[in-house]
Short mmCIF file of N, CA and C in Angstrom, two decimals:
data_model
loop_
_atom_site.label_atom_id
_atom_site.label_comp_id
_atom_site.label_asym_id
_atom_site.label_seq_id
_atom_site.Cartn_x
_atom_site.Cartn_y
_atom_site.Cartn_z
N MET E 1 1.14 26.57 18.47
CA MET E 1 -0.65 24.93 19.49
C MET E 1 -0.86 25.38 19.37
N GLY E 2 -2.12 24.50 19.87
CA GLY E 2 -2.73 24.74 20.25
C GLY E 2 -3.56 23.54 21.45
N GLU E 3 -3.96 23.62 22.06
CA GLU E 3 -4.12 22.54 22.87
C GLU E 3 -4.87 20.96 22.92
N GLN E 4 -4.13 20.57 23.27
CA GLN E 4 -4.18 19.12 22.72
C GLN E 4 -4.70 18.39 24.44
N LEU E 5 -5.65 17.45 24.09
CA LEU E 5 -6.64 16.67 24.77
C LEU E 5 -5.95 15.74 26.22
N ALA E 6 -5.72 16.23 27.43
CA ALA E 6 -5.16 15.50 28.58
C ALA E 6 -5.90 14.67 28.77
N VAL E 7 -6.89 13.11 28.65
CA VAL E 7 -7.35 12.84 29.41
C VAL E 7 -6.94 11.73 30.49
N ALA E 8 -7.19 11.91 31.96
CA ALA E 8 -6.31 10.96 33.32
C ALA E 8 -8.17 10.64 33.29
N VAL E 9 -7.62 8.50 32.24
CA VAL E 9 -8.94 8.04 33.15
C VAL E 9 -8.65 7.60 34.53
N THR E 10 -9.34 7.42 34.80
CA THR E 10 -9.57 6.69 37.22
C THR E 10 -10.75 6.04 37.05
N GLY E 11 -10.48 5.14 37.80
CA GLY E 11 -11.57 4.24 38.18
C GLY E 11 -10.58 3.00 39.43
N ALA E 12 -11.07 2.65 40.02
CA ALA E 12 -11.78 1.14 41.04
C ALA E 12 -10.23 0.70 40.34
N PRO E 13 -9.22 -0.29 40.53
CA PRO E 13 -9.07 -1.51 40.42
C PRO E 13 -9.61 -2.46 40.04
N GLY E 14 -9.83 -2.88 38.59
CA GLY E 14 -11.15 -3.78 37.93
C GLY E 14 -12.24 -3.01 37.31
N ALA E 15 -11.99 -1.84 37.20
CA ALA E 15 -12.90 -0.69 36.96
C ALA E 15 -13.02 -1.05 34.84
N GLY E 16 -11.94 -1.60 34.95
CA GLY E 16 -11.55 -1.51 32.89
C GLY E 16 -10.62 -0.23 32.71
N LYS E 17 -10.10 0.77 33.99
CA LYS E 17 -9.26 2.15 33.36
C LYS E 17 -8.25 1.41 32.20
N THR E 18 -7.23 0.34 31.46
CA THR E 18 -7.00 -0.15 30.84
C THR E 18 -7.09 0.09 29.66
N SER E 19 -8.08 -0.74 29.96
CA SER E 19 -9.29 -1.05 27.77
C SER E 19 -9.67 0.12 27.63
N THR E 20 -10.65 0.87 28.36
CA THR E 20 -11.14 1.77 28.25
C THR E 20 -10.34 3.15 27.81
N GLY E 21 -9.33 3.45 28.00
CA GLY E 21 -8.41 4.45 27.80
C GLY E 21 -7.77 3.63 26.71
N ARG E 22 -7.49 2.55 26.30
CA ARG E 22 -6.61 2.09 24.58
C ARG E 22 -8.10 3.09 23.95
N GLU E 23 -9.11 2.30 24.56
CA GLU E 23 -9.60 2.66 23.65
C GLU E 23 -9.81 4.10 23.34
N LEU E 24 -10.21 5.25 24.16
CA LEU E 24 -10.45 5.98 24.12
C LEU E 24 -9.68 6.70 23.63
N ALA E 25 -8.00 6.26 23.33
CA ALA E 25 -6.94 7.09 22.96
C ALA E 25 -6.71 6.64 21.68
N ARG E 26 -6.82 5.61 21.06
CA ARG E 26 -7.18 5.35 19.52
C ARG E 26 -8.86 6.44 18.67
N VAL E 27 -9.46 6.81 19.17
CA VAL E 27 -9.94 7.12 19.01
C VAL E 27 -9.48 9.02 19.23
N LEU E 28 -9.49 9.18 19.60
CA LEU E 28 -8.91 10.36 20.01
C LEU E 28 -7.67 10.06 18.82
N GLY E 29 -7.41 9.16 18.99
CA GLY E 29 -4.96 9.68 18.30
C GLY E 29 -4.26 9.59 19.21
N ALA E 30 -4.84 9.68 20.01
CA ALA E 30 -3.54 10.43 21.47
C ALA E 30 -2.33 8.72 21.71
N ALA E 31 -1.05 9.25 22.04
CA ALA E 31 -0.79 8.31 23.03
C ALA E 31 -1.92 8.11 24.36
N LEU E 32 -1.43 6.46 24.28
CA LEU E 32 -1.69 6.06 25.79
C LEU E 32 -0.67 6.07 26.49
N LEU E 33 -0.66 6.54 27.59
CA LEU E 33 0.10 6.70 28.66
C LEU E 33 -0.40 5.95 30.25
N ASP E 34 -0.31 4.46 30.44
CA ASP E 34 -0.90 3.69 32.11
C ASP E 34 0.67 3.51 32.32
N LEU E 35 0.25 4.20 33.77
CA LEU E 35 1.55 4.77 35.15
C LEU E 35 1.50 3.02 35.17
N ASP E 36 1.18 1.07 34.45
CA ASP E 36 1.53 0.34 34.82
C ASP E 36 2.98 0.71 33.47
N THR E 37 2.51 -0.19 32.54
CA THR E 37 3.46 -0.19 31.61
C THR E 37 4.88 1.56 31.66
N VAL E 38 4.55 2.33 32.01
CA VAL E 38 5.81 3.57 32.64
C VAL E 38 6.51 3.13 33.23
N THR E 39 5.94 2.79 34.13
CA THR E 39 6.84 2.25 35.34
C THR E 39 6.86 0.80 36.57
N ASN E 40 6.28 -0.14 36.04
CA ASN E 40 6.36 -0.89 36.66
C ASN E 40 7.70 -1.94 37.14
N PRO E 41 8.42 -2.20 35.54
CA PRO E 41 9.33 -2.37 35.50
C PRO E 41 10.41 -2.10 36.77
N LEU E 42 10.46 -0.94 36.34
CA LEU E 42 11.72 -0.21 37.06
C LEU E 42 11.51 -0.37 39.20
N VAL E 43 9.50 0.29 38.83
CA VAL E 43 9.57 0.04 39.92
C VAL E 43 9.73 -1.87 40.59
N ASP E 44 9.29 -2.49 39.64
CA ASP E 44 9.27 -3.92 40.41
C ASP E 44 11.06 -4.59 40.38
N LEU E 45 12.32 -3.90 39.63
CA LEU E 45 12.98 -3.94 40.74
C LEU E 45 13.76 -3.14 41.72
N LEU E 46 12.96 -1.85 41.74
CA LEU E 46 13.23 -0.33 42.97
C LEU E 46 12.86 -1.70 44.18
N MET E 47 11.93 -1.87 43.77
CA MET E 47 11.29 -3.06 45.42
C MET E 47 12.56 -3.60 45.96
N ALA E 48 12.47 -4.91 44.52
CA ALA E 48 13.71 -5.37 44.95
C ALA E 48 14.74 -5.36 45.97
N SER E 49 15.76 -4.46 45.21
CA SER E 49 16.83 -3.67 45.53
C SER E 49 16.07 -2.46 47.13
N LEU E 50 15.41 -2.63 47.41
CA LEU E 50 15.17 -2.14 49.17
C LEU E 50 14.34 -3.22 49.61
N GLY E 51 14.03 -4.48 49.39
CA GLY E 51 13.80 -5.38 50.00
C GLY E 51 12.09 -4.97 50.54
N GLY E 52 10.94 -4.62 49.23
CA GLY E 52 9.49 -3.93 49.32
C GLY E 52 9.32 -5.03 49.88
N GLN E 53 7.65 -5.32 50.00
CA GLN E 53 6.80 -5.77 50.17
C GLN E 53 5.49 -5.97 48.76
N GLY E 54 5.50 -5.52 47.64
CA GLY E 54 4.91 -5.16 47.07
C GLY E 54 4.50 -3.23 47.19
N TYR E 55 3.37 -2.86 46.15
CA TYR E 55 3.82 -1.32 45.49
C TYR E 55 2.78 -0.94 47.22
N ASP E 56 1.96 -1.95 48.00
CA ASP E 56 1.19 -0.74 48.89
C ASP E 56 2.76 -1.12 50.56
N ASP E 57 3.58 -1.88 50.06
CA ASP E 57 4.42 -1.63 51.62
C ASP E 57 4.85 -0.01 52.15
N PRO E 58 4.34 -0.23 53.71
CA PRO E 58 4.40 1.73 53.70
C PRO E 58 5.64 2.71 53.24
N GLN E 59 6.69 1.49 53.64
CA GLN E 59 7.77 1.52 53.84
C GLN E 59 8.78 2.33 52.66
N VAL E 60 7.42 2.51 51.78
CA VAL E 60 8.58 2.72 50.46
C VAL E 60 7.53 3.40 49.47
N ALA E 61 5.81 2.94 49.63
CA ALA E 61 5.05 3.38 48.96
C ALA E 61 5.07 4.77 48.78
N PRO E 62 4.94 5.58 49.25
CA PRO E 62 4.58 7.07 49.59
C PRO E 62 6.02 7.97 48.40
N GLN E 63 7.17 7.25 48.88
CA GLN E 63 8.23 7.81 47.74
C GLN E 63 7.78 7.19 45.84
N VAL E 64 7.48 6.00 46.52
CA VAL E 64 7.62 5.45 44.97
C VAL E 64 6.25 5.71 44.23
N ARG E 65 5.02 6.11 44.48
CA ARG E 65 3.71 6.78 44.01
C ARG E 65 4.41 7.81 43.49
N ARG E 66 5.25 8.87 44.25
CA ARG E 66 5.90 10.34 43.42
C ARG E 66 6.63 10.06 42.13
N ALA E 67 7.02 9.07 42.66
CA ALA E 67 8.24 9.27 41.14
C ALA E 67 7.68 8.12 40.04
N ARG E 68 6.33 7.27 40.42
CA ARG E 68 6.03 6.64 39.50
C ARG E 68 4.91 8.39 38.82
N TYR E 69 4.52 8.38 39.22
CA TYR E 69 3.28 9.90 38.96
C TYR E 69 3.49 11.04 38.46
N ALA E 70 5.50 11.24 38.90
CA ALA E 70 6.05 12.05 37.57
C ALA E 70 6.61 11.42 37.10
N CYS E 71 6.98 10.09 36.46
CA CYS E 71 7.23 9.73 35.09
C CYS E 71 6.49 9.56 33.81
N LEU E 72 5.14 9.25 35.17
CA LEU E 72 3.84 9.46 33.80
C LEU E 72 3.32 10.71 33.23
N VAL E 73 3.60 11.54 34.61
CA VAL E 73 3.26 13.28 34.37
C VAL E 73 4.23 13.34 33.66
N GLY E 74 5.68 13.29 33.62
CA GLY E 74 6.86 13.32 32.38
C GLY E 74 6.86 13.29 30.86
N ALA E 75 5.91 12.20 31.02
CA ALA E 75 5.92 11.52 29.37
C ALA E 75 4.52 12.24 28.46
N ALA E 76 3.72 12.94 29.95
CA ALA E 76 2.64 13.06 28.77
C ALA E 76 3.02 14.55 28.86
N GLN E 77 3.73 15.58 29.66
CA GLN E 77 4.38 16.57 28.94
C GLN E 77 5.12 17.00 27.28
N ASP E 78 5.95 15.58 28.45
CA ASP E 78 6.61 15.62 26.36
C ASP E 78 6.44 15.03 24.70
N CYS E 79 5.06 15.30 25.48
CA CYS E 79 3.69 14.69 24.01
C CYS E 79 3.47 15.48 24.04
N LEU E 80 2.71 16.09 25.06
CA LEU E 80 2.03 17.44 24.62
C LEU E 80 2.95 19.03 24.72
N ARG E 81 3.64 18.54 24.77
CA ARG E 81 4.92 19.97 24.01
C ARG E 81 4.39 19.23 22.66
N THR E 82 4.93 18.54 21.95
CA THR E 82 5.45 18.44 20.69
C THR E 82 3.92 17.90 19.60
N GLY E 83 2.78 17.89 19.81
CA GLY E 83 1.71 18.95 20.01
C GLY E 83 0.53 17.11 20.32
N THR E 84 0.78 16.68 20.75
CA THR E 84 0.61 14.71 20.45
C THR E 84 -0.09 14.62 21.68
N PRO E 85 -1.98 14.50 21.72
CA PRO E 85 -3.14 14.33 22.89
C PRO E 85 -2.47 13.03 23.67
N VAL E 86 -3.36 13.41 25.08
CA VAL E 86 -2.11 11.82 25.88
C VAL E 86 -3.77 11.28 26.52
N VAL E 87 -3.30 10.09 27.64
CA VAL E 87 -3.91 9.79 28.11
C VAL E 87 -4.11 9.26 28.36
N LEU E 88 -4.60 9.21 30.11
CA LEU E 88 -3.25 9.11 31.15
C LEU E 88 -4.10 8.13 32.18
N VAL E 89 -3.75 6.71 31.97
CA VAL E 89 -4.47 6.03 33.02
C VAL E 89 -3.85 5.52 33.62
N ALA E 90 -4.09 5.81 35.53
CA ALA E 90 -4.31 5.74 36.79
C ALA E 90 -4.76 6.07 37.35
N PRO E 91 -4.45 4.49 38.67
CA PRO E 91 -5.85 5.60 39.71
C PRO E 91 -5.44 6.23 40.11
N PHE E 92 -5.45 7.55 40.43
CA PHE E 92 -5.27 9.31 41.12
C PHE E 92 -6.36 9.23 41.55
N THR E 93 -5.54 8.95 42.62
CA THR E 93 -6.39 8.10 43.74
C THR E 93 -6.30 9.93 44.71
N GLY E 94 -5.26 10.47 44.77
CA GLY E 94 -4.98 11.87 45.44
C GLY E 94 -6.28 12.48 44.66
N GLU E 95 -5.30 12.90 43.20
CA GLU E 95 -5.98 13.92 42.13
C GLU E 95 -7.61 13.83 42.55
N ARG E 96 -7.61 12.11 42.33
CA ARG E 96 -10.29 12.49 42.62
C ARG E 96 -10.63 13.09 43.63
N ALA E 97 -9.94 12.36 45.14
CA ALA E 97 -10.15 13.03 46.59
C ALA E 97 -10.07 14.51 46.65
N ASP E 98 -8.49 15.01 46.29
CA ASP E 98 -8.74 16.40 45.93
C ASP E 98 -8.85 17.37 45.46
N PRO E 99 -9.91 18.18 45.22
CA PRO E 99 -9.75 19.22 44.04
C PRO E 99 -7.83 20.00 43.75
N GLN E 100 -7.83 20.19 45.10
CA GLN E 100 -6.38 20.80 44.88
C GLN E 100 -5.86 20.11 44.34
N ALA E 101 -5.31 18.69 44.82
CA ALA E 101 -4.47 17.68 44.20
C ALA E 101 -4.42 18.00 42.79
N TRP E 102 -5.84 17.70 42.25
CA TRP E 102 -6.28 17.98 40.50
C TRP E 102 -5.97 19.08 39.88
N ALA E 103 -6.38 20.61 40.22
CA ALA E 103 -5.85 21.09 40.41
C ALA E 103 -4.04 22.02 39.55
N VAL E 104 -3.32 20.92 40.19
CA VAL E 104 -2.13 20.85 40.53
C VAL E 104 -1.50 20.21 39.73
N LEU E 105 -2.41 19.16 38.60
CA LEU E 105 -2.43 18.20 37.99
C LEU E 105 -2.93 18.41 36.79
N ALA E 106 -3.96 19.88 36.82
CA ALA E 106 -4.53 20.00 35.14
C ALA E 106 -3.35 20.93 35.11
N ARG E 107 -2.84 22.05 35.95
CA ARG E 107 -1.74 23.35 35.64
C ARG E 107 -0.61 22.19 35.22
N THR E 108 -0.18 21.52 35.98
CA THR E 108 0.45 21.15 34.61
C THR E 108 1.30 20.78 33.69
N LEU E 109 -0.25 19.93 33.00
CA LEU E 109 -0.50 19.46 32.02
C LEU E 109 -1.09 20.46 30.96
N THR E 110 -1.51 21.65 31.45
CA THR E 110 -2.01 22.99 30.84
C THR E 110 -0.84 23.57 30.06
N GLU E 111 0.67 24.17 31.33
CA GLU E 111 1.28 24.59 31.52
C GLU E 111 2.39 24.19 29.89
N ALA E 112 1.95 22.40 29.72
CA ALA E 112 3.17 21.17 28.56
C ALA E 112 1.83 21.97 27.36
N GLY E 113 0.45 22.36 27.35
CA GLY E 113 -0.31 22.46 26.11
C GLY E 113 -1.82 21.66 26.06
N GLY E 114 -1.84 21.26 27.30
CA GLY E 114 -2.90 20.58 27.02
C GLY E 114 -4.41 21.03 27.43
N GLU E 115 -4.99 20.84 27.12
CA GLU E 115 -6.66 20.32 27.88
C GLU E 115 -6.66 19.19 29.00
N PRO E 116 -7.56 19.49 30.42
CA PRO E 116 -6.68 18.00 30.95
C PRO E 116 -8.69 17.93 30.80
N TRP E 117 -8.91 16.49 31.75
CA TRP E 117 -9.87 16.30 32.05
C TRP E 117 -10.21 15.08 33.13
N LEU E 118 -10.99 15.38 33.64
CA LEU E 118 -10.74 13.94 34.36
C LEU E 118 -11.78 12.90 34.38
N ALA E 119 -12.03 11.47 33.76
CA ALA E 119 -12.71 10.93 33.58
C ALA E 119 -12.60 9.69 34.36
N TRP E 120 -14.07 9.96 34.88
CA TRP E 120 -13.79 8.63 36.34
C TRP E 120 -15.26 7.63 35.26
N LEU E 121 -14.27 6.56 36.01
CA LEU E 121 -15.81 4.81 35.59
C LEU E 121 -16.03 4.59 37.21
N GLU E 122 -17.88 4.34 36.48
CA GLU E 122 -18.24 4.56 37.32
C GLU E 122 -18.32 2.69 37.85
N ILE E 123 -18.61 2.36 39.48
CA ILE E 123 -19.07 1.02 38.77
C ILE E 123 -19.14 1.08 39.74
N SER E 124 -20.14 -1.00 40.70
CA SER E 124 -20.90 -1.19 41.50
C SER E 124 -19.82 -1.82 42.48
N ALA E 125 -20.06 -2.12 43.51
CA ALA E 125 -19.31 -2.83 44.12
C ALA E 125 -19.63 -4.56 43.92
N GLY E 126 -20.79 -5.23 43.54
CA GLY E 126 -20.72 -6.38 42.75
C GLY E 126 -20.35 -6.69 41.19
N GLU E 127 -20.55 -5.07 40.66
CA GLU E 127 -20.49 -5.35 39.50
C GLU E 127 -18.59 -5.31 39.87
N LEU E 128 -17.83 -4.88 40.38
CA LEU E 128 -16.40 -4.51 40.60
C LEU E 128 -16.48 -6.69 40.69
N GLY E 129 -16.61 -7.03 42.00
CA GLY E 129 -15.93 -8.47 42.63
C GLY E 129 -16.44 -9.67 41.28
N ALA E 130 -17.51 -8.86 40.15
CA ALA E 130 -17.66 -9.58 39.12
C ALA E 130 -16.83 -9.86 37.67
N ARG E 131 -16.31 -9.18 37.92
CA ARG E 131 -14.91 -8.48 37.04
C ARG E 131 -13.61 -9.35 37.24
N LEU E 132 -13.64 -9.27 38.82
CA LEU E 132 -12.33 -9.56 39.23
C LEU E 132 -12.47 -10.76 39.56
N ARG E 133 -14.15 -11.87 39.79
CA ARG E 133 -13.22 -13.22 39.42
C ARG E 133 -13.69 -13.04 38.02
N ALA E 134 -14.25 -12.80 37.18
CA ALA E 134 -14.30 -13.38 35.92
C ALA E 134 -12.43 -12.81 34.99
N ARG E 135 -11.74 -12.00 35.67
CA ARG E 135 -10.10 -11.80 35.31
C ARG E 135 -9.72 -13.36 35.78
N GLY E 136 -9.75 -13.42 37.20
CA GLY E 136 -9.22 -13.87 37.79
C GLY E 136 -7.82 -14.04 37.63
N ALA E 137 -7.38 -12.82 37.46
CA ALA E 137 -5.77 -12.15 37.02
C ALA E 137 -5.63 -12.51 38.55
N GLN E 138 -3.27 -13.01 38.10
CA GLN E 138 -2.04 -13.26 39.73
C GLN E 138 -2.50 -11.70 40.37
N ARG E 139 -2.92 -10.71 39.81
CA ARG E 139 -3.43 -9.98 40.89
C ARG E 139 -4.03 -9.35 41.67
N ASP E 140 -4.84 -10.02 41.63
CA ASP E 140 -6.03 -10.24 42.56
C ASP E 140 -6.35 -11.45 43.05
N HIS E 141 -5.63 -12.20 43.21
CA HIS E 141 -5.69 -13.88 44.10
C HIS E 141 -6.16 -12.93 46.11
N ALA E 142 -5.27 -12.06 45.77
CA ALA E 142 -5.32 -12.06 47.78
C ALA E 142 -7.11 -11.36 47.37
N LYS E 143 -7.00 -10.20 47.10
CA LYS E 143 -8.38 -9.46 47.04
C LYS E 143 -9.47 -10.81 47.37
N LEU E 144 -9.63 -11.73 45.70
CA LEU E 144 -10.89 -12.64 45.52
C LEU E 144 -10.39 -13.42 47.22
N ALA E 145 -9.21 -13.53 47.68
CA ALA E 145 -9.36 -14.14 48.94
C ALA E 145 -10.66 -13.91 50.01
N ASP E 146 -10.44 -12.98 49.88
CA ASP E 146 -11.87 -11.92 51.18
C ASP E 146 -12.48 -10.86 50.10
N LEU E 147 -12.65 -11.16 49.19
CA LEU E 147 -13.53 -10.62 47.96
C LEU E 147 -14.40 -8.84 49.05
N GLU E 148 -15.29 -9.73 49.81
CA GLU E 148 -16.45 -9.12 51.18
C GLU E 148 -15.41 -7.72 51.41
N GLY E 149 -14.29 -8.06 52.17
CA GLY E 149 -13.22 -7.79 52.78
C GLY E 149 -12.93 -5.89 51.59
N TYR E 150 -11.99 -6.88 50.74
CA TYR E 150 -11.40 -5.64 50.00
C TYR E 150 -12.85 -5.08 49.08
N LEU E 151 -14.17 -5.15 48.85
CA LEU E 151 -15.09 -4.44 48.29
C LEU E 151 -14.89 -2.84 48.97
N GLY E 152 -15.53 -3.92 50.58
CA GLY E 152 -15.21 -2.75 52.15
C GLY E 152 -14.18 -1.52 51.82
N GLY E 153 -13.10 -1.37 51.65
CA GLY E 153 -12.39 -1.26 51.63
C GLY E 153 -11.68 -0.51 50.27
N VAL E 154 -12.47 0.13 49.38
CA VAL E 154 -12.23 0.11 47.44
C VAL E 154 -13.22 1.51 47.79
N ASP E 155 -12.76 2.71 47.31
CA ASP E 155 -13.99 3.88 46.90
C ASP E 155 -14.03 3.75 45.72
N LEU E 156 -15.40 3.77 45.65
CA LEU E 156 -15.61 3.70 44.88
C LEU E 156 -16.96 5.40 44.26
N ALA E 157 -16.48 6.28 45.70
CA ALA E 157 -17.60 6.84 45.57
C ALA E 157 -16.83 8.05 44.09
N PRO E 158 -16.97 9.01 43.68
CA PRO E 158 -16.86 9.98 42.66
C PRO E 158 -15.80 10.77 43.25
N PRO E 159 -15.21 11.29 41.83
CA PRO E 159 -13.83 11.95 42.34
C PRO E 159 -14.15 13.48 43.05
N LEU E 160 -13.92 14.31 43.82
CA LEU E 160 -14.06 15.47 44.18
C LEU E 160 -14.12 16.14 43.71
N ALA E 161 -12.96 16.20 42.60
CA ALA E 161 -12.28 17.34 41.35
C ALA E 161 -13.76 17.17 40.86
N PRO E 162 -13.75 18.41 39.61
CA PRO E 162 -14.60 17.72 38.42
C PRO E 162 -14.30 16.38 38.07
N HIS E 163 -15.48 16.82 36.81
CA HIS E 163 -14.99 15.32 35.99
C HIS E 163 -15.62 14.41 35.37
N LEU E 164 -16.03 13.88 34.10
CA LEU E 164 -17.00 12.84 33.36
C LEU E 164 -17.09 12.31 33.54
N ALA E 165 -18.12 11.27 34.77
CA ALA E 165 -18.92 10.11 34.50
C ALA E 165 -19.06 9.17 33.57
N VAL E 166 -18.13 7.78 33.79
CA VAL E 166 -18.86 7.21 32.49
C VAL E 166 -19.00 5.26 32.77
N ASP E 167 -20.40 5.30 32.44
CA ASP E 167 -21.48 3.61 33.19
C ASP E 167 -19.47 2.32 32.63
N ALA E 168 -19.22 2.25 33.45
CA ALA E 168 -17.77 1.42 32.99
C ALA E 168 -18.83 0.13 32.77
N THR E 169 -19.96 -0.09 32.94
CA THR E 169 -20.59 -1.44 32.74
C THR E 169 -20.66 -1.08 30.87
N LEU E 170 -20.60 -0.03 30.58
CA LEU E 170 -20.42 -0.54 28.89
C LEU E 170 -19.25 -0.85 28.20
N PRO E 171 -19.52 -1.54 27.13
CA PRO E 171 -18.08 -1.83 26.70
C PRO E 171 -17.26 -0.89 26.54
N PRO E 172 -15.44 -1.25 26.42
CA PRO E 172 -14.94 0.33 26.68
C PRO E 172 -15.73 0.78 24.94
N GLN E 173 -15.66 0.67 23.94
CA GLN E 173 -15.53 1.39 21.90
C GLN E 173 -17.66 2.10 22.38
N GLU E 174 -18.22 1.99 24.17
CA GLU E 174 -19.15 3.05 23.84
C GLU E 174 -18.72 3.33 25.00
N GLN E 175 -18.25 3.55 25.79
CA GLN E 175 -16.77 4.38 27.28
C GLN E 175 -17.22 5.55 25.91
N ALA E 176 -15.08 4.74 25.01
CA ALA E 176 -14.82 5.74 24.67
C ALA E 176 -15.34 7.02 23.49
N ARG E 177 -16.96 6.13 23.02
CA ARG E 177 -17.31 6.91 22.52
C ARG E 177 -18.61 8.34 22.84
N ASP E 178 -18.84 7.32 23.96
CA ASP E 178 -19.71 8.68 24.48
C ASP E 178 -18.30 10.22 25.43
N LEU E 179 -16.90 9.12 26.14
CA LEU E 179 -15.97 10.92 26.55
C LEU E 179 -15.86 11.08 25.19
N ARG E 180 -15.44 10.67 24.31
CA ARG E 180 -15.19 11.47 23.43
C ARG E 180 -16.46 12.41 22.87
N ARG E 181 -17.67 12.23 22.86
CA ARG E 181 -18.72 13.34 22.71
C ARG E 181 -18.71 14.35 23.32
N ARG E 182 -18.57 14.59 24.45
CA ARG E 182 -18.67 14.88 26.10
C ARG E 182 -17.44 16.22 26.00
N LEU E 183 -15.72 15.51 25.65
CA LEU E 183 -15.60 16.50 25.10
C LEU E 183 -15.20 17.29 24.51
N ALA E 184 -15.54 18.36 24.61
CA ALA E 184 -15.12 19.42 23.81
C ALA E 184 -13.79 20.24 24.94
N PRO E 185 -13.63 21.49 23.98
CA PRO E 185 -12.54 23.07 24.20
C PRO E 185 -13.03 23.69 25.51
N ALA E 186 -13.04 23.88 26.10
CA ALA E 186 -13.21 23.76 27.62
C ALA E 186 -12.39 24.04 28.61
N PRO E 187 -11.64 25.37 28.87
CA PRO E 187 -9.76 25.85 29.39
C PRO E 187 -10.85 24.66 31.18
N ARG E 188 -10.36 24.46 32.10
CA ARG E 188 -9.83 23.99 33.14
C ARG E 188 -9.17 24.38 34.37
#
């Protein structure tokens, strides 16, 4: 069995990871594995039982992050082992900030039959703020209450690991076409 694409789509909250990932999965004929979809119902239950105050609660966040990513990567491995390409949608903050962490994830996906790629959705702080205001999601209320402070703390720097940069201001269909064109068989 040949290698299947395994594309990790990352970017700031509100950059459009889910929309772009969904479109890329459609274009590639890949399984879409979104961290929130795969893990949030169980994490919500876990947080409630542990008395956690949200996904960033320092008392449980590190353990929860490890478990969430283990679920996501495990589902990706299962897909890859059956010959199904995958698009993984998640912040991948550790993997994009640390080339060694990306190398570990890439090796894990490769061992399951994948050809790993990291796709970074580039967006400016101004555009990100406009998107958060426009979408007006419940999960963004705290961010919008102090948008300047929030944007000042968001890491908008590109990954230190090898990646494909994508203009997040383009429509998801254009982003997916651009990524598809640039994805070529090359070991990572």
